[in-house]
Amino acid sequence: MAQGSGEPRAVATADPEDSSPNMIVYRKIEDIITKMQDDKTGGVPIRTVKSFLSKIPSVVTGTDIVQWLMKNLSIEDPVEAIHLGSLIAAQGYVFPISDHVLSMKDDGTFYRFQAPYFWPSNCWEPENTDYAIYLCKRTMQNKARLELADYESENLARLQRAFARKWEFIFMQAEAQVKIDRKKDKTERKILDSQERAFWDVHRPVPGCVNTTEMDIRKCRRLKNPQKVKKSVYGVTEESQSQSPVHIPSQPVRKTTKEDIRKQITFLNAQIDRHCLKMSKVAESLIAYTEQYVEYDPMVTPAEPSNPWISDDVTLWDIEMSKEPSQQRVKRWGFSFDEMLKDQVGREQFLRFLESEFSSENLRFWLAVQDLKKQPLQDVAKRVEEIWQEFLSPGAPSAINLDSHSYEITSQNVKDGGRYTYEDAQEHIYKLMKSDSYARFLRSNAYQDLLLAKKKPESEQGRRTSLEKFTRSVGKSLAGKRLTGLMQSS
């Protein structure tokens, strides 16, 4: 544990009897980390750094760590020392305090040592509910350094939908954790927050980073100790568990009892009752999908009139950009609701149809929420308020029809607006349009007229126009002669 961190929890250490390869590697890394923090044997200097308005406690620089590794591990090449430091950081033993990417840099970047409680040798298997509690805590603390990153906001919205039934319980757990944390010293709380964040950077890494927890070590632990229950970061998940998950020597495998057999039978019966698809049905679905989209795949079906990427003819692009869609393009809108929403002309045609039914506010709300997700962070709060005033506030000029549950959730989200404030409301409106308005649009005369319309080639249209002009001119001349003859005869 970093000096000065004030970690109050019990320290969990690796099982000394465990001789699995991964655990041996962990013990070697932990020996290095322990020596690195030992001031008596010349460890890395851990200090408190003064910043502009506050102090940064218990940090070391990347340069200090790299220099220590070169000196104490007899490493001559700095690149090799940086690589070793990055491997240690990837496991979460050392982490940068201002970045979610666990890597080592040979510069003045500040790092902090992870508390032994969170060391990977403890064989953590955190659940998604634990992650949801952690993200909720971050939103409650309302500090710039604890603001959720974009990928964390997306994860929070996804987890909120997944755990909708027990979200109230998760929220209560997060509130209780926040109350406990507020009783701690400010410096101690700052260190613990960063250590908890680094723990989740290992187990729920930034998109694009390698997940170092995807290894066989957990399976090895379960085989050695089959009675061990799953651990939760914030409490007990099964049966009883101590506040700190301290490893105990592996127990001898006990004999199978009747109760174990009953549990196994129950589990297998549940697996039999699970809904499954036959391989033939899956293959039929894939074949049907491929046949449906085959004429839209330029690798299979040649583009008409020609492929502009391999010729000088840009007619295809002009057709795609025109406001008058081709018959093939209109046909694709009927494949699914998402296909129509992806096409700008399709959205415009659907909007016109909704205007004729006096329900265009649904699509305009959906598009406004989509645009909100792309707004710069400084404009998000203002845009959230504008959408609320236009579509959801009492007496809104373009009020949408939401169910009470979605409206209640959205009303709470608006108080602390973000890019995903209207996620529930948008999903409700999407389902409403898909199940009701979209089906009527496909049956409407407007869509059928677009679907049956056949464009004539420009050359044929040009010839027809010239012929019509010639016919009209001949007709006019004949009519003039007849009129002159009548006037003369009279």
XYZ file of C-alpha atoms in Angstrom, residues 92-490:
399
model
C -3.014 -2.611 -11.655
C -0.167 -2.573 -9.126
C 0.812 0.957 -10.199
C -1.524 3.406 -11.919
C -1.471 6.984 -13.273
C -3.643 9.330 -11.226
C -4.886 11.380 -14.207
C -5.491 8.738 -16.871
C -7.552 5.559 -17.329
C -4.898 3.909 -19.533
C -2.649 1.713 -17.388
C 0.816 2.141 -18.900
C 4.219 3.430 -17.802
C 5.833 6.617 -19.101
C 9.387 7.760 -18.462
C 8.482 11.339 -17.585
C 6.992 13.448 -14.810
C 3.586 11.739 -14.918
C 2.343 11.079 -11.387
C 1.636 7.471 -10.355
C 0.266 5.903 -7.198
C 0.660 2.414 -5.750
C -2.445 0.242 -5.549
C -3.642 -0.902 -2.128
C -2.958 -4.617 -1.443
C -6.713 -5.066 -0.955
C -7.162 -4.603 -4.732
C -4.163 -6.649 -5.884
C -5.040 -9.145 -8.642
C -3.563 -12.006 -6.617
C -6.806 -11.877 -4.611
C -8.519 -13.438 -7.658
C -11.214 -10.800 -7.945
C -14.296 -11.638 -9.979
C -16.358 -8.431 -9.632
C -19.949 -8.535 -10.828
C -21.691 -6.001 -13.083
C -23.759 -4.923 -10.084
C -20.527 -3.884 -8.332
C -19.540 -1.872 -11.393
C -22.974 -0.226 -11.467
C -22.628 0.783 -7.784
C -19.200 2.259 -8.492
C -20.437 4.327 -11.450
C -23.417 5.551 -9.419
C -21.049 6.660 -6.666
C -19.020 8.641 -9.197
C -22.105 10.514 -10.379
C -23.138 11.338 -6.802
C -19.785 12.770 -5.747
C -20.000 15.538 -8.394
C -16.319 16.428 -8.688
C -14.354 17.263 -11.805
C -11.749 14.573 -11.121
C -14.514 11.969 -10.702
C -16.491 12.900 -13.818
C -17.449 9.889 -15.911
C -15.670 9.353 -19.218
C -17.795 8.841 -22.326
C -17.393 5.046 -22.308
C -18.297 4.956 -18.588
C -21.450 6.985 -19.241
C -22.428 4.504 -21.949
C -21.745 1.589 -19.576
C -23.868 3.234 -16.862
C -26.802 3.696 -19.248
C -26.474 0.080 -20.426
C -26.321 -1.261 -16.861
C -29.296 0.859 -15.835
C -31.346 -0.760 -18.577
C -30.057 -4.240 -17.722
C -30.759 -3.908 -13.981
C -33.955 -1.852 -14.256
C -35.805 -4.029 -11.766
C -33.227 -3.747 -9.002
C -31.774 -0.322 -9.879
C -33.313 1.172 -6.741
C -31.353 -1.313 -4.624
C -28.136 -0.498 -6.517
C -28.765 3.212 -6.047
C -29.282 2.718 -2.300
C -26.015 0.771 -2.064
C -24.176 3.583 -3.824
C -25.718 6.189 -1.507
C -24.642 4.191 1.542
C -21.080 3.920 0.224
C -20.952 7.675 -0.438
C -22.100 8.423 3.116
C -19.359 6.187 4.516
C -16.707 7.761 2.284
C -17.676 11.295 3.347
C -16.798 10.460 6.938
C -13.179 9.805 5.970
C -10.367 12.313 5.867
C -10.206 14.347 2.640
C -6.700 13.158 1.756
C -7.525 9.550 2.552
C -10.717 9.773 0.497
C -8.830 11.162 -2.501
C -6.367 8.242 -2.418
C -9.081 5.615 -1.985
C -11.083 7.077 -4.879
C -8.095 6.822 -7.196
C -7.300 3.260 -6.073
C -10.887 2.150 -6.647
C -10.889 3.774 -10.078
C -7.665 1.942 -10.976
C -9.210 -1.355 -9.850
C -12.048 -0.889 -12.355
C -9.600 0.240 -15.053
C -8.171 -3.293 -14.774
C -11.478 -5.179 -14.662
C -13.509 -2.881 -16.964
C -10.754 -1.337 -19.118
C -11.009 1.532 -21.568
C -12.231 0.363 -25.014
C -9.213 -0.647 -27.077
C -7.052 -1.616 -24.083
C -6.113 -5.210 -23.329
C -8.140 -6.832 -20.568
C -5.490 -8.495 -18.420
C -8.104 -10.259 -16.283
C -9.092 -12.602 -19.105
C -6.834 -15.466 -18.063
C -7.097 -18.901 -16.519
C -6.052 -17.863 -13.016
C -9.634 -17.700 -11.744
C -10.335 -21.193 -13.033
C -7.208 -22.412 -11.265
C -8.398 -20.891 -8.016
C -11.857 -22.438 -8.281
C -10.353 -25.877 -8.932
C -8.136 -25.566 -5.886
C -10.941 -24.276 -3.661
C -14.356 -25.350 -5.039
C -16.283 -24.116 -1.964
C -15.043 -20.538 -2.410
C -17.916 -18.134 -3.140
C -17.810 -15.238 -5.570
C -16.502 -11.997 -4.110
C -18.089 -8.584 -4.338
C -16.243 -5.312 -3.981
C -19.041 -3.823 -1.876
C -20.384 -6.753 0.091
C -21.504 -10.366 0.149
C -22.868 -11.923 -3.032
C -23.448 -15.521 -1.860
C -23.814 -16.998 1.612
C -21.481 -15.392 4.139
C -18.198 -13.653 3.603
C -15.844 -11.579 5.713
C -15.472 -7.837 5.068
C -12.084 -8.440 3.463
C -11.547 -11.449 1.205
C -8.599 -13.077 2.964
C -7.389 -16.240 1.268
C -7.325 -19.426 3.318
C -5.551 -22.693 2.565
C -7.440 -24.940 0.164
C -9.801 -27.371 1.854
C -9.796 -31.062 0.935
C -12.450 -31.977 -1.588
C -15.485 -33.329 0.278
C -17.686 -36.190 -0.868
C -20.689 -35.472 -3.034
C -23.943 -35.426 -1.051
C -27.572 -35.896 -2.058
C -28.097 -32.145 -1.805
C -25.291 -31.554 -4.308
C -26.910 -34.005 -6.738
C -30.287 -32.251 -6.343
C -28.699 -28.880 -7.094
C -26.975 -30.307 -10.142
C -30.248 -31.792 -11.424
C -32.017 -28.462 -10.914
C -29.288 -26.667 -12.803
C -29.365 -29.122 -15.722
C -33.171 -28.944 -15.946
C -32.912 -25.161 -16.138
C -30.411 -25.464 -18.974
C -32.730 -27.831 -20.866
C -35.612 -25.347 -20.566
C -33.552 -22.486 -21.982
C -34.731 -21.148 -25.318
C -32.348 -22.316 -28.044
C -32.315 -22.045 -31.817
C -31.507 -24.929 -34.093
C -28.489 -24.540 -36.320
C -30.691 -24.977 -39.373
C -32.874 -22.048 -38.297
C -29.838 -19.853 -37.738
C -28.486 -20.798 -41.165
C -31.851 -20.016 -42.776
C -31.870 -16.589 -41.129
C -28.365 -15.825 -42.383
C -29.232 -16.974 -45.900
C -32.395 -14.873 -45.924
C -30.470 -11.820 -44.718
C -27.788 -12.337 -47.379
C -30.353 -12.723 -50.145
C -32.167 -9.617 -48.994
C -29.055 -7.432 -49.146
C -27.275 -9.069 -52.094
C -28.304 -6.358 -54.579
C -26.900 -3.696 -52.230
C -23.455 -5.319 -52.002
C -21.176 -3.833 -54.702
C -18.800 -6.782 -54.288
C -21.550 -9.147 -55.525
C -23.897 -7.019 -57.631
C -22.360 -4.409 -60.002
C -23.457 -0.866 -59.261
C -25.857 0.794 -61.682
C -25.364 2.872 -63.752
C -21.642 2.288 -62.998
C -19.172 2.167 -60.140
C -17.729 5.708 -59.773
C -14.670 4.332 -57.951
C -13.441 2.545 -61.066
C -14.856 4.830 -63.760
C -15.203 8.540 -64.451
C -18.989 8.397 -64.322
C -20.335 10.002 -61.120
C -23.996 9.477 -61.983
C -24.416 6.990 -59.122
C -23.304 9.577 -56.547
C -25.610 12.195 -58.057
C -28.532 9.785 -57.762
C -27.691 8.949 -54.140
C -27.428 12.647 -53.233
C -30.620 13.649 -54.998
C -33.851 14.278 -53.121
C -35.638 11.892 -55.487
C -34.558 8.420 -54.275
C -34.222 5.476 -56.608
C -36.629 2.569 -56.479
C -33.886 0.342 -55.027
C -33.193 2.845 -52.270
C -36.883 3.176 -51.347
C -37.215 -0.601 -51.260
C -34.490 -0.782 -48.605
C -36.533 1.429 -46.240
C -38.991 -1.431 -45.978
C -36.380 -3.868 -44.640
C -36.429 -2.409 -41.141
C -37.126 0.783 -39.224
C -33.396 1.321 -38.654
C -32.694 1.179 -42.401
C -35.099 4.044 -42.955
C -33.715 6.121 -40.074
C -30.153 5.734 -41.412
C -31.171 7.279 -44.764
C -31.544 11.067 -44.674
C -34.130 11.074 -47.477
C -35.980 8.253 -45.733
C -36.149 10.314 -42.517
C -37.477 13.298 -44.467
C -40.177 11.213 -46.146
C -41.144 9.650 -42.817
C -41.266 13.110 -41.216
C -43.659 14.321 -43.928
C -45.869 11.312 -43.288
C -45.861 11.990 -39.530
C -46.743 15.634 -40.188
C -49.774 14.453 -42.109
C -50.772 12.444 -39.023
C -49.926 15.312 -36.624
C -47.293 13.229 -34.783
C -44.035 14.629 -36.195
C -42.897 15.586 -32.673
C -41.956 11.944 -32.038
C -39.339 11.828 -34.796
C -38.108 15.355 -34.053
C -37.588 14.391 -30.409
C -35.712 11.224 -31.404
C -33.442 13.192 -33.746
C -32.840 15.880 -31.102
C -31.701 13.243 -28.587
C -29.401 11.688 -31.189
C -27.880 15.122 -31.808
C -27.500 15.676 -28.041
C -25.147 12.664 -27.796
C -22.754 14.361 -30.251
C -22.748 17.813 -28.603
C -19.583 19.254 -26.969
C -19.602 18.818 -23.211
C -19.996 22.553 -22.528
C -23.199 22.670 -24.615
C -24.837 19.546 -23.201
C -26.617 21.160 -20.220
C -28.103 23.926 -22.378
C -29.285 21.466 -25.028
C -30.844 19.187 -22.376
C -32.905 22.135 -21.103
C -33.965 23.115 -24.638
C -35.210 19.581 -25.386
C -37.083 19.491 -22.084
C -38.816 22.820 -22.762
C -39.754 21.847 -26.315
C -40.973 18.282 -25.816
C -41.525 17.349 -22.147
C -42.212 20.352 -19.923
C -45.821 21.174 -18.929
C -47.383 23.062 -21.813
C -44.531 22.178 -24.189
C -45.187 23.323 -27.797
C -44.352 19.831 -29.188
C -45.310 17.557 -26.310
C -44.623 13.853 -26.787
C -46.589 10.984 -25.279
C -44.525 9.197 -22.613
C -45.632 6.590 -20.099
C -45.474 7.607 -16.445
C -42.460 5.409 -15.675
C -40.282 6.841 -18.457
C -41.396 10.392 -17.652
C -40.519 9.971 -13.991
C -37.036 8.620 -14.783
C -36.401 11.378 -17.334
C -37.553 14.072 -14.871
C -34.970 12.830 -12.376
C -32.219 12.647 -15.018
C -32.813 16.242 -16.156
C -31.798 17.507 -12.713
C -28.239 16.376 -13.467
C -28.323 16.531 -17.260
C -25.891 14.649 -19.472
C -25.658 13.214 -22.953
C -27.795 10.219 -21.949
C -30.469 12.047 -19.954
C -33.232 11.097 -22.384
C -32.145 7.490 -22.991
C -35.328 5.944 -21.544
C -37.639 8.459 -23.206
C -35.919 8.008 -26.563
C -36.223 4.220 -26.353
C -39.942 4.504 -25.577
C -40.568 6.852 -28.534
C -38.483 4.620 -30.811
C -40.607 1.565 -29.968
C -43.774 3.615 -30.414
C -42.794 4.768 -33.912
C -41.518 1.323 -34.911
C -44.634 -0.577 -33.853
C -47.233 1.980 -34.942
C -46.227 4.824 -37.282
C -43.641 2.893 -39.316
C -46.105 0.106 -40.200
C -48.666 2.676 -41.383
C -45.998 4.508 -43.384
C -45.162 1.328 -45.332
C -48.863 0.936 -46.173
C -49.351 4.593 -47.082
C -49.876 5.869 -50.620
C -46.824 8.117 -50.263
C -44.458 5.166 -49.774
C -46.181 2.966 -52.358
C -45.947 5.740 -54.975
C -42.204 6.095 -54.314
C -41.748 2.334 -54.431
C -43.567 1.886 -57.767
C -42.121 4.944 -59.479
C -39.684 4.093 -62.297
C -37.245 6.685 -63.482
C -36.683 6.980 -67.219
C -33.158 7.445 -68.597
C -32.256 11.064 -69.178
C -31.622 10.464 -72.899
C -35.133 9.016 -73.363
C -36.626 11.885 -71.403
C -34.706 14.320 -73.567
C -35.992 12.705 -76.758
C -39.517 12.698 -75.432
C -39.258 16.366 -74.521
C -37.998 17.293 -78.016
C -40.776 15.245 -79.656
C -43.386 16.916 -77.510
C -42.009 20.357 -78.414
C -42.061 19.475 -82.115
C -45.636 18.161 -81.901
C -46.780 21.244 -80.076
C -45.119 23.554 -82.616
C -46.675 21.637 -85.557
C -50.041 21.725 -83.857
C -49.778 25.444 -83.323
C -48.842 26.068 -86.982
C -51.741 23.924 -88.245
C -54.142 25.651 -85.926
C -52.885 29.031 -87.150
C -53.395 28.071 -90.801
C -56.910 26.809 -90.101
C -57.773 30.018 -88.282
C -56.428 32.119 -91.195
C -58.436 30.079 -93.704
C -61.614 30.524 -91.746
C -61.075 34.262 -91.489
C -60.460 34.512 -95.266
C -63.551 32.451 -96.154
C -65.681 34.620 -93.944
